[in-house]
CSV table of C-alpha atoms in Angstrom, one decimal:
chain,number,residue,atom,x,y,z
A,23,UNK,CA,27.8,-37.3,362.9
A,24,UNK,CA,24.6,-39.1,364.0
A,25,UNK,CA,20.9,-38.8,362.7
A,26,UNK,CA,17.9,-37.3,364.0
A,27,UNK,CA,14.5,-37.8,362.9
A,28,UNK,CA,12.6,-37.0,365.8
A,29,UNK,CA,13.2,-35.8,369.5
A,30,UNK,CA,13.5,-39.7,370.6
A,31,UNK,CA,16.2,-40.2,368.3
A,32,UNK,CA,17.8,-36.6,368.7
A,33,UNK,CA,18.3,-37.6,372.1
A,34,UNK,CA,19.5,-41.2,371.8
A,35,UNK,CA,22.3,-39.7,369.4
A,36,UNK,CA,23.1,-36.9,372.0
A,37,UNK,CA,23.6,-40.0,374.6
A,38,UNK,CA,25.3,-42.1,372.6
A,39,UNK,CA,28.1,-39.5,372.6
A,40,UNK,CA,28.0,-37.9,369.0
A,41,UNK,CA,30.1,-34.9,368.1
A,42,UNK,CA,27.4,-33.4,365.8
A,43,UNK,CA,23.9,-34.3,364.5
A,44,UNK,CA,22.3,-34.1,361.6
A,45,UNK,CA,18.5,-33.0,361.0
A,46,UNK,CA,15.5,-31.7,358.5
A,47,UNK,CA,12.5,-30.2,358.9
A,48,UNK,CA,9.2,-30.9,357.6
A,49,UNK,CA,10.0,-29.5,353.9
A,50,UNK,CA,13.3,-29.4,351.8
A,51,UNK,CA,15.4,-32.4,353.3
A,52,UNK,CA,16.5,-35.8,351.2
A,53,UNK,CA,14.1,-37.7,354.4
A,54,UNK,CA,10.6,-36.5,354.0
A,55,UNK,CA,9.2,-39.7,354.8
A,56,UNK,CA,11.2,-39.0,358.4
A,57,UNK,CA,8.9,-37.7,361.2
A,58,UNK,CA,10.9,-34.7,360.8
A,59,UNK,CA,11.1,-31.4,363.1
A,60,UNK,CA,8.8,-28.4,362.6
A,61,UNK,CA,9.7,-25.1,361.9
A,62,UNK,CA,8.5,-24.1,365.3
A,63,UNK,CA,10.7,-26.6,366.8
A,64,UNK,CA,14.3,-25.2,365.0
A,65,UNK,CA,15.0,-23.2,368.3
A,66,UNK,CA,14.5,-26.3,370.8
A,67,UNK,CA,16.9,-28.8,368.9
A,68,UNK,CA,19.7,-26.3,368.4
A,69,UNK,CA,19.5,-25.7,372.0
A,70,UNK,CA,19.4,-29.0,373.2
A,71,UNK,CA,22.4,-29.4,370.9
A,72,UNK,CA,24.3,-26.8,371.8
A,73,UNK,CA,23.7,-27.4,376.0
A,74,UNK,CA,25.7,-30.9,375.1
A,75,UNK,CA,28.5,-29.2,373.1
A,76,UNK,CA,26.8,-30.6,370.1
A,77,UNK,CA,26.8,-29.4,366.8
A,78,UNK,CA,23.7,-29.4,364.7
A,79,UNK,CA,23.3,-29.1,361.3
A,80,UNK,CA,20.3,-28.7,359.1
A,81,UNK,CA,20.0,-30.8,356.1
A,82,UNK,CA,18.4,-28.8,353.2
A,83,UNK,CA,19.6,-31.1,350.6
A,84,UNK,CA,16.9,-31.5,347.9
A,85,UNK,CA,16.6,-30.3,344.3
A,86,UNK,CA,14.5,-26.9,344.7
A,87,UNK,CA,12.5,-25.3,342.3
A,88,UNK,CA,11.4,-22.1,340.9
A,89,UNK,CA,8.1,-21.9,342.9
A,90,UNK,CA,10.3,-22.8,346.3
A,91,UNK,CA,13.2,-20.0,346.5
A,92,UNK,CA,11.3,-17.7,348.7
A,93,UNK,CA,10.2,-20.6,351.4
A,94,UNK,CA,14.1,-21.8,351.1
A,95,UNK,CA,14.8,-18.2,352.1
A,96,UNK,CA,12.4,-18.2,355.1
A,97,UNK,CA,14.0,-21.7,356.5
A,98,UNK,CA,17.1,-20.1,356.0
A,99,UNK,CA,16.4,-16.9,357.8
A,100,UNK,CA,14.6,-19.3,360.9
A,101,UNK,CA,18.5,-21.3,360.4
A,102,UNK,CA,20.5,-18.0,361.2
A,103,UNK,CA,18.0,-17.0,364.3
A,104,UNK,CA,18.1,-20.2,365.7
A,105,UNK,CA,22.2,-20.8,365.3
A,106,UNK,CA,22.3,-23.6,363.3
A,107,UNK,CA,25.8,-24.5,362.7
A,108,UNK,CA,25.8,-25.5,359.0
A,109,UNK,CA,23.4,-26.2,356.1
A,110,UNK,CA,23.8,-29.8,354.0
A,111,UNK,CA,23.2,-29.1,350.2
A,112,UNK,CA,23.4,-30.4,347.1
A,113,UNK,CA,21.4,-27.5,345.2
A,114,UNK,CA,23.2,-24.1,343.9
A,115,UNK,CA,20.6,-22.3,344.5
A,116,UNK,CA,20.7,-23.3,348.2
A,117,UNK,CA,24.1,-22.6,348.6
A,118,UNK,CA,24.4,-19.2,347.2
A,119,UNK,CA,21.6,-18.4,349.8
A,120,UNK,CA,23.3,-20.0,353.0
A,121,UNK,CA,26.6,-18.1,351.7
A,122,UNK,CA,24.6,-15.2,351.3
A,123,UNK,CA,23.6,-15.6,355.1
A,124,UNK,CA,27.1,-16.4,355.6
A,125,UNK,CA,26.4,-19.9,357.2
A,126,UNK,CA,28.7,-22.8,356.8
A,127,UNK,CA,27.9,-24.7,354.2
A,128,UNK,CA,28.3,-28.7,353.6
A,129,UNK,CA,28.3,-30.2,350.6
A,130,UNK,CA,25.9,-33.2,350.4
A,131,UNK,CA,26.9,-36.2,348.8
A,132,UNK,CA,24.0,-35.5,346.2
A,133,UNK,CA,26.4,-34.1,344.6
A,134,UNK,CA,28.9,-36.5,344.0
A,135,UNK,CA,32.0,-35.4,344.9
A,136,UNK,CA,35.0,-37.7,343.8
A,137,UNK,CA,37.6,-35.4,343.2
A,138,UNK,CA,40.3,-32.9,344.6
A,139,UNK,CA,39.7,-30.6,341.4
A,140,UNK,CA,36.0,-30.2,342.2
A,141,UNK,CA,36.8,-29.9,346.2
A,142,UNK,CA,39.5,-27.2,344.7
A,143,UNK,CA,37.0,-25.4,342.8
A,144,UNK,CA,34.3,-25.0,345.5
A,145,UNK,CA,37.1,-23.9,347.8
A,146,UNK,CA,38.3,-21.3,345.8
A,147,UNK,CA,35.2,-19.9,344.3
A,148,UNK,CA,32.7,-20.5,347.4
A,149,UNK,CA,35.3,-20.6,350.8
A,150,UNK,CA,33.5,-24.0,351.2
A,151,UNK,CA,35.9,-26.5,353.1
A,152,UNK,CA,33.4,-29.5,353.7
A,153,UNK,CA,32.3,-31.8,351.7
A,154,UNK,CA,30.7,-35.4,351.6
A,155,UNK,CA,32.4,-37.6,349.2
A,156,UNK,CA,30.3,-39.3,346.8
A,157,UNK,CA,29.4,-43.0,348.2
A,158,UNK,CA,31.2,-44.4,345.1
A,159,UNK,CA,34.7,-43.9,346.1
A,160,UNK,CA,37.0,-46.5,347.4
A,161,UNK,CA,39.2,-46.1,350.2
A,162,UNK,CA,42.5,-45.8,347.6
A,163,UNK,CA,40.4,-42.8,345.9
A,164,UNK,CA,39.9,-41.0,349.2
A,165,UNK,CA,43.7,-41.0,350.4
A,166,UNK,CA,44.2,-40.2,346.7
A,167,UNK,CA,42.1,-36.7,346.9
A,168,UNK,CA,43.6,-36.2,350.4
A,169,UNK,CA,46.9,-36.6,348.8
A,170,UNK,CA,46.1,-34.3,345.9
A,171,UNK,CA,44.5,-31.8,348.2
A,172,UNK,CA,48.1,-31.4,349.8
A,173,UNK,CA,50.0,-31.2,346.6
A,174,UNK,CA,47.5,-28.5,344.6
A,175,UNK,CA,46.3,-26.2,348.0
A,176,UNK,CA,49.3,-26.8,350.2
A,177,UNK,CA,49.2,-25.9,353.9
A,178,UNK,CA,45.6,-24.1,352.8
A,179,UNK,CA,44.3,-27.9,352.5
A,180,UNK,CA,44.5,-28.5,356.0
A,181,UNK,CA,41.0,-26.6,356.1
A,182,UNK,CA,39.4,-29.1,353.9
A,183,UNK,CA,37.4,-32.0,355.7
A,184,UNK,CA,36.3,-35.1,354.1
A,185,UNK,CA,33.2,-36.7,355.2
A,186,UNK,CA,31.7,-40.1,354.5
A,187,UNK,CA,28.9,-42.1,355.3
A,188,UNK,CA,30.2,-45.1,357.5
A,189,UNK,CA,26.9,-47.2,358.2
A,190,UNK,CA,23.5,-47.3,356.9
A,191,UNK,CA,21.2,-47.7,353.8
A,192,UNK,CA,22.2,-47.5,351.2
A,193,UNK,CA,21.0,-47.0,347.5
A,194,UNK,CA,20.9,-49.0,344.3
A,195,UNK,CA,21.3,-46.1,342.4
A,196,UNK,CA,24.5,-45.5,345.0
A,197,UNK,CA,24.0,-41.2,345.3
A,198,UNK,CA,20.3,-41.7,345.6
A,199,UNK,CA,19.3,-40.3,341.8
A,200,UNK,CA,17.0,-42.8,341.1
A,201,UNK,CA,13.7,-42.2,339.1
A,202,UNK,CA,12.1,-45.5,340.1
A,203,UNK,CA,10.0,-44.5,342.7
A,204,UNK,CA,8.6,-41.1,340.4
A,205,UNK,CA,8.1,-43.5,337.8
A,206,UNK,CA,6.1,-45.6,339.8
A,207,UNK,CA,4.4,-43.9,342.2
A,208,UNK,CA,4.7,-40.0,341.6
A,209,UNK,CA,7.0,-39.7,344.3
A,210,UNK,CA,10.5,-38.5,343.9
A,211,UNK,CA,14.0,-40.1,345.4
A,212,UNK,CA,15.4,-36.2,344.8
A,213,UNK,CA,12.9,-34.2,346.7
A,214,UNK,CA,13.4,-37.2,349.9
A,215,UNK,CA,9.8,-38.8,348.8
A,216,UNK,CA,11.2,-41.7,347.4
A,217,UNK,CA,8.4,-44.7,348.5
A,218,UNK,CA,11.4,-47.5,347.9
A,219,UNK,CA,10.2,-49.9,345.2
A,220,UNK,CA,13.6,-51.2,345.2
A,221,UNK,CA,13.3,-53.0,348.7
A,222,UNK,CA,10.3,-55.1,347.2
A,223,UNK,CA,10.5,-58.6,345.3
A,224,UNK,CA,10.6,-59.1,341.4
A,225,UNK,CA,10.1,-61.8,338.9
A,226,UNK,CA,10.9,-61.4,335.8
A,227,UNK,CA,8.0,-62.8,333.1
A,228,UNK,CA,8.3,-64.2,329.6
A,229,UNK,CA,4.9,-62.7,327.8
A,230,UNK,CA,5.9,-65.4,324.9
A,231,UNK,CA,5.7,-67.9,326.9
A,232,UNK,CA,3.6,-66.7,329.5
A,233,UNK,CA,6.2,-68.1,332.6
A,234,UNK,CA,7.6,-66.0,335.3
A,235,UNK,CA,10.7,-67.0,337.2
A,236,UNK,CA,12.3,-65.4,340.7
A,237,UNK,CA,15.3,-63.3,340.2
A,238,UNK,CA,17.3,-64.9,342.2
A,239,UNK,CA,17.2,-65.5,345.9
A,240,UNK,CA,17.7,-62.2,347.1
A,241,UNK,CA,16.3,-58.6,346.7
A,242,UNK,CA,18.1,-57.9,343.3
A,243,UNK,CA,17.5,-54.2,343.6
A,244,UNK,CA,18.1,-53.8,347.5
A,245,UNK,CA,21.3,-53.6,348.8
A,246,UNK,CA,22.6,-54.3,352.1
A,247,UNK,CA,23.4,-51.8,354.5
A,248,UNK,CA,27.1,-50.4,354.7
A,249,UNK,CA,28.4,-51.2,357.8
A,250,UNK,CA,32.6,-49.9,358.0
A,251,UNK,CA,32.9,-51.1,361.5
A,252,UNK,CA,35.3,-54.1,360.5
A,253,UNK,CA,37.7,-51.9,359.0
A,254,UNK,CA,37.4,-48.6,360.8
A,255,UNK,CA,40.7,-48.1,361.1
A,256,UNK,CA,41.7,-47.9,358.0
A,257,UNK,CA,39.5,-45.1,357.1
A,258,UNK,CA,40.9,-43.4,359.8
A,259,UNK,CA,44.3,-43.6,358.2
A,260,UNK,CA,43.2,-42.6,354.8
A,261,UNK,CA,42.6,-39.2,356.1
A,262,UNK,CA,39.1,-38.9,356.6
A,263,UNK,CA,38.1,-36.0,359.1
A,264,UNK,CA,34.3,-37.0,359.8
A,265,UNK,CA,32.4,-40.0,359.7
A,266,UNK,CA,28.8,-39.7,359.1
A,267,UNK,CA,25.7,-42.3,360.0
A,268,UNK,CA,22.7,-43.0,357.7
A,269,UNK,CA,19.1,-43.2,358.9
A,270,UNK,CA,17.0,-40.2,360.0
A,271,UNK,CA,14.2,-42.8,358.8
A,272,UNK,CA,15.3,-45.4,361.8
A,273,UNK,CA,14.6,-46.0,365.3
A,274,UNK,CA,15.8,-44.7,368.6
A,275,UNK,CA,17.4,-47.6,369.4
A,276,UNK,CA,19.1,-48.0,366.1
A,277,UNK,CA,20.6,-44.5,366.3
A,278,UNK,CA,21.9,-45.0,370.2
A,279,UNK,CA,23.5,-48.5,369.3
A,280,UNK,CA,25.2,-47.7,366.2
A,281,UNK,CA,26.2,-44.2,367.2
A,282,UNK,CA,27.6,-45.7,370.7
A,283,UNK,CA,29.7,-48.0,368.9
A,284,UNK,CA,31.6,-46.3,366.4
A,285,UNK,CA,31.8,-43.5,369.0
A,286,UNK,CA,33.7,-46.7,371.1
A,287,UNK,CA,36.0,-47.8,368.1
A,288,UNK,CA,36.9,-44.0,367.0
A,289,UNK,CA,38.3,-43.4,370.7
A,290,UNK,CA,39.5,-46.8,371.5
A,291,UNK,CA,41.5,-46.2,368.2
A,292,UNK,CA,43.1,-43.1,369.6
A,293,UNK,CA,44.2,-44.3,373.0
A,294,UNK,CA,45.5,-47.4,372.1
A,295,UNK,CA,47.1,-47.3,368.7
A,296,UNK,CA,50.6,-48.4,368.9
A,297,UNK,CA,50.4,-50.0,372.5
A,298,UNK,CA,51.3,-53.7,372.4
A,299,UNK,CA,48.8,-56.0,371.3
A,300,UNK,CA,46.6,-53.5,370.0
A,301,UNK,CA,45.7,-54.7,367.0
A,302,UNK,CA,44.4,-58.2,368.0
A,303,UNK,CA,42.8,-56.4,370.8
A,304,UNK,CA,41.1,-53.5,368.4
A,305,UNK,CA,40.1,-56.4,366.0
A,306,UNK,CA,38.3,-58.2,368.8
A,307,UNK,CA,36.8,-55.0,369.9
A,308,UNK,CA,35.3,-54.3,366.3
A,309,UNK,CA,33.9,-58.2,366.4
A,310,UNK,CA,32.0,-57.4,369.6
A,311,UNK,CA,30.8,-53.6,368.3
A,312,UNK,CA,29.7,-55.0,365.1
A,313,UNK,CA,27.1,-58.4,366.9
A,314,UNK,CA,26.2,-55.8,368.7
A,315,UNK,CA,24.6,-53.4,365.7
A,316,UNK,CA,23.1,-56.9,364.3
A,317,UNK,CA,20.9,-56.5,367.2
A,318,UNK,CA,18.8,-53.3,365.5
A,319,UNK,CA,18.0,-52.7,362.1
A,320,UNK,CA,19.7,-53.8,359.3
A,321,UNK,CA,19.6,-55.6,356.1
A,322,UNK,CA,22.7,-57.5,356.4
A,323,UNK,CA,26.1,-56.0,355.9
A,324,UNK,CA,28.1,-54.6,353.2
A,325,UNK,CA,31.6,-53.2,352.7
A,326,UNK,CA,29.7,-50.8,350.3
A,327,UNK,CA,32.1,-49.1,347.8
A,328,UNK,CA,35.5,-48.7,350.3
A,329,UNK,CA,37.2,-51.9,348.6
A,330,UNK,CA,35.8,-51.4,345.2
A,331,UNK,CA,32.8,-52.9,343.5
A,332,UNK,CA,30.7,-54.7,345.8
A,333,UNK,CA,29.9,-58.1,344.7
A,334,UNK,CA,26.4,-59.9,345.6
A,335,UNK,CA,25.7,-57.6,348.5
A,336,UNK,CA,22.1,-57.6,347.9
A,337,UNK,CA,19.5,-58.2,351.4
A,338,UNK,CA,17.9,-61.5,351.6
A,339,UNK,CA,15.3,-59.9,353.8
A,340,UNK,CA,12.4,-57.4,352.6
A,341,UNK,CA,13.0,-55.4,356.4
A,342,UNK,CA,15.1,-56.1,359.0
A,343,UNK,CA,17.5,-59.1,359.2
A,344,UNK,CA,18.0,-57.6,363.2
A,345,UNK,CA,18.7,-60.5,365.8
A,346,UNK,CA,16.4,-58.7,368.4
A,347,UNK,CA,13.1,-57.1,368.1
A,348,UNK,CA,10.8,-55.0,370.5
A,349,UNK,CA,7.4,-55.3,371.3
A,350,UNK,CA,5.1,-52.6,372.5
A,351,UNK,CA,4.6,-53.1,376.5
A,352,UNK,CA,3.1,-50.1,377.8
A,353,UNK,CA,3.4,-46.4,379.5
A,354,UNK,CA,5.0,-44.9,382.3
A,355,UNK,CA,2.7,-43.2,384.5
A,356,UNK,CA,5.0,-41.8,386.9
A,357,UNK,CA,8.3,-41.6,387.9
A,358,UNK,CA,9.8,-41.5,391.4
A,359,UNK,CA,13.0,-39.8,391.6
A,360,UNK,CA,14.4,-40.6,394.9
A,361,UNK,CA,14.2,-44.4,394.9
A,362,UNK,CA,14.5,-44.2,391.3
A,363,UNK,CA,11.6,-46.2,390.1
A,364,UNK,CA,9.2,-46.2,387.3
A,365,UNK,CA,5.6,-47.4,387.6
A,366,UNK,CA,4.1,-48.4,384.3
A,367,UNK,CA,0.7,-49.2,383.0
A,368,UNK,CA,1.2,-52.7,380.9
A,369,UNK,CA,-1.3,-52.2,377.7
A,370,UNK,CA,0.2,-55.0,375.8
A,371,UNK,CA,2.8,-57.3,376.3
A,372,UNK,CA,4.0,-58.3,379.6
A,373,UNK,CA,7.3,-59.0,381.1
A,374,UNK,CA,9.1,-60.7,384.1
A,375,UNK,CA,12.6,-60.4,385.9
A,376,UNK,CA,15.3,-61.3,384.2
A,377,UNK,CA,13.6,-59.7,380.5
A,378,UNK,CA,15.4,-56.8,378.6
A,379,UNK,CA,12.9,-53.7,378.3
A,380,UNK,CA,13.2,-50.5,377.0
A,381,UNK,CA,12.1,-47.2,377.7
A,382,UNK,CA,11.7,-44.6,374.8
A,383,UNK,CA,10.9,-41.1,375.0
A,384,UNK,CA,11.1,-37.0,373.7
A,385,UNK,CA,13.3,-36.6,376.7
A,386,UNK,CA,14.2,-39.8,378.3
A,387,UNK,CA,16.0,-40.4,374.8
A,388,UNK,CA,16.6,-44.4,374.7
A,389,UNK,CA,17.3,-46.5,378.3
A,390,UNK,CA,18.0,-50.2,377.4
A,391,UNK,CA,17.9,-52.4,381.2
A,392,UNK,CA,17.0,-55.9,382.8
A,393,UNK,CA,14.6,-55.7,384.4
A,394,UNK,CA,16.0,-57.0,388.3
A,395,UNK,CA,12.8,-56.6,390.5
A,396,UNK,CA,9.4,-55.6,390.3
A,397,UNK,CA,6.5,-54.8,392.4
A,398,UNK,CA,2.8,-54.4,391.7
A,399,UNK,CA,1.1,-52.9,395.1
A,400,UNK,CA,3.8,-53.4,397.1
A,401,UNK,CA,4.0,-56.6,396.6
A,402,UNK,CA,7.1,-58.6,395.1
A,403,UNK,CA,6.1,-60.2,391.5
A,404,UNK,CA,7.8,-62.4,389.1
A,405,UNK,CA,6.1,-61.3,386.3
A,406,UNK,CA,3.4,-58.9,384.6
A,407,UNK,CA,0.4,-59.0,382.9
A,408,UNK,CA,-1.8,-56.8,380.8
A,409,UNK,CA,-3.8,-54.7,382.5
A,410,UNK,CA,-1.1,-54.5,385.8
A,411,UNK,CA,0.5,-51.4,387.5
A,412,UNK,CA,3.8,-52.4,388.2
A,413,UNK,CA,6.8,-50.7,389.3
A,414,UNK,CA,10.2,-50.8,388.1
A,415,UNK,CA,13.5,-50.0,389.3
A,416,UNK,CA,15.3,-47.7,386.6
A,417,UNK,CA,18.9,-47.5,385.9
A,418,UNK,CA,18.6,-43.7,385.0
A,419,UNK,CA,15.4,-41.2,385.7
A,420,UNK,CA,12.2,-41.8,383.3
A,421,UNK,CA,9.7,-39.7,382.5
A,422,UNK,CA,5.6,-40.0,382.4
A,423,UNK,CA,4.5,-40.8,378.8
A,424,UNK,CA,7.8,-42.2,377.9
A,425,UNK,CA,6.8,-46.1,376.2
A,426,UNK,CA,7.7,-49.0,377.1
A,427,UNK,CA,9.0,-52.2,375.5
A,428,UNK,CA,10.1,-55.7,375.8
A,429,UNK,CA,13.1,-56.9,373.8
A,430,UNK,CA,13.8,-60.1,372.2
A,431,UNK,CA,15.7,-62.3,370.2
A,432,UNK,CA,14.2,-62.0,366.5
């Protein structure tokens, strides 16, 4: 399951070969800070979803209160017209209405879920059959429940899916129920506001004394992201029916590389299990998927909670410890299908043959290339400046408006 925050990324993720994605809208979801889909625009992501095969599912996953119960109706009602497949939640209130619409319902991680006896509970009072497990549990505690599940619901259990988060941020207060960020600035980590205090830099001060020292030389309260690609495999085994990726707050790029990958690993996994060599092959494969997620954001990579406690996996970075970075080029001002080529106004940055650029865009999605040739009035060119028209060979079709970068090593 990938993440969309936008119509650039929603496309990037329905590229990169995703079985499902995951969205809000601009009120009730755990990313507010996201850009977010509008209300008016419910109708236009399903369908793009569902004209892939794609599932899409709506993440209405904050606490709610009093004052909010008739708007959670009306989002739910827009939900059922526009055939949303499912409703992430956390909140009881929000799933007694999505039942009440008799939508699907998944239950969030926000409410930590690290048990067969609660998965048993919700199954036989609510007919609910997916759930997110809780971020804290190892990979021993998952086959566990899986193992449970079997024993206390018998053949019934093969209707339960367990979901987890595979890559992404993650949280110092692990499920996301932090206060530090209401505390500080008004702005709550449980209604998706949460401003992130946590990524910053502390010192810690002796008013005695009067001295202040650095805590340490990393973050102390930011943790790495997960990243699950080195031992993929093994959550595979431990029964684990979807695998979910973090970031509705990230970029394009970010959503098409990472999504790409584990889409590679999961199938690779499938047709080649048990054939000889496979495992120093599929460990060699995992290497090359996992430099190549280095290459958008990140904050360094953790096992997060799969092998137990995680032990100094705190960022040493305050953003992205990413070994390639994009700078803003230009537009395109038209595309010509036929030969295939983009022509593109450079505002900023130039490039020249031979450079990496990328094209971004609401339906272009994400298109990564080297640039091979370029022309600027008919004219063969090496290289581009501000300020030129140039045209560009594309490996896929572009579309006017879509933006332009340069990529390079960080």
């Amino acid at each position: 399951m990938a993440p969309a925050g936008d119509w650039v990324c929603l496309r990037a993720a329905l590229e990169a070969g995703c079985d499902s994605v995951y969205f809000g809208i601009n009120r009730l979801n755990m990313r507010a800070g996201a850009s977010n889909f509008q209300d008016s625009e419910l109708d236009s992501v399903m369908e793009a979803c569902h004209e892939k095969g794609i599932k899409g599912y709506l993440a209405l996953n904050t606490i709610v209160y009093e004052g909010e119960l008739d708007d959670l109706g009306e989002v739910l009602d827009m939900a059922v017209e526009a055939k949303v497949d499912a409703i992430i939640c956390s909140d009881l209130s929000v799933i007694q209405k999505v039942r009440a619409r008799e939508l699907p319902v998944i239950i969030s991680t926000q409410m930590s879920i690290s048990n067969s006896e609660s998965i048993k509970f919700f199954y036989e009072t609510m007919g609910i059959t997916r759930f997110v497990l809780a971020r804290e549990c190892t990979l021993e505690d998952i086959a566990l429940i899986r193992e449970d599940l079997n024993k206390k619901l018998g053949e019934v259990s093969e209707k339960i899916e367990l979901e987890v988060f595979i890559h992404g941020a993650m949280c110092v207060s692990v499920s996301g129920r932090c206060f530090l960020s209401h505390y500080q600035y008004g702005k709550s980590a449980n209604r998706g506001e949460c401003l992130q205090p946590c990524r910053r830099e502390y010192i810690i001060t002796n008013e005695e004394e009067g001295e202040s020292f650095s805590v340490g030389s990393d973050y102390l309260l930011s943790p790495k992201d997960l990243c699950t690609m080195p031992f993929i495999d093994k959550l595979i085994d431990a029964g684990i029916d979807r695998f979910k990726i973090e970031g509705r707050n990230r970029n394009a790029e970010y959503v098409l590389t990472v999504t790409k990958a584990y889409r590679d690993a999961v199938d690779k996994y499938f047709e080649l299990c048990g054939n000889e060599g496979f495992e120093e092959d599929y460990e060699e494969l995992k290497s090359e998927l996992t430099e190549k997620m280095r290459k958008v954001y990140n904050r360094g990579f953790s096992n997060g909670f799969f092998m137990g406690m995680p032990a100094d996996d705190w960022s040493a970075v305050s953003g992205s410890a990413a070994v390639q970075k994009k700078a803003y080029s230009g537009i395109v001002t038209n595309y010509y299908a036929k030969p295939g080529v983009a022509e593109i106004l450079i505002h900023d940055n130039g490039f020249a043959v031979g450079d990496e650029i990328m094209f971004q865009g609401n339906t272009t999605g994400v298109l990564q290339q080297e640039v091979i040739s370029m022309q600027v009035e008919h004219e063969a060119m090496e290289a581009a400046e501000k300020g030129m028209l140039v045209a560009v060979k594309t490996d896929k079709p572009v579309h006017r408006k879509d933006k332009v970068f340069i990529i390079t090593d960080a």
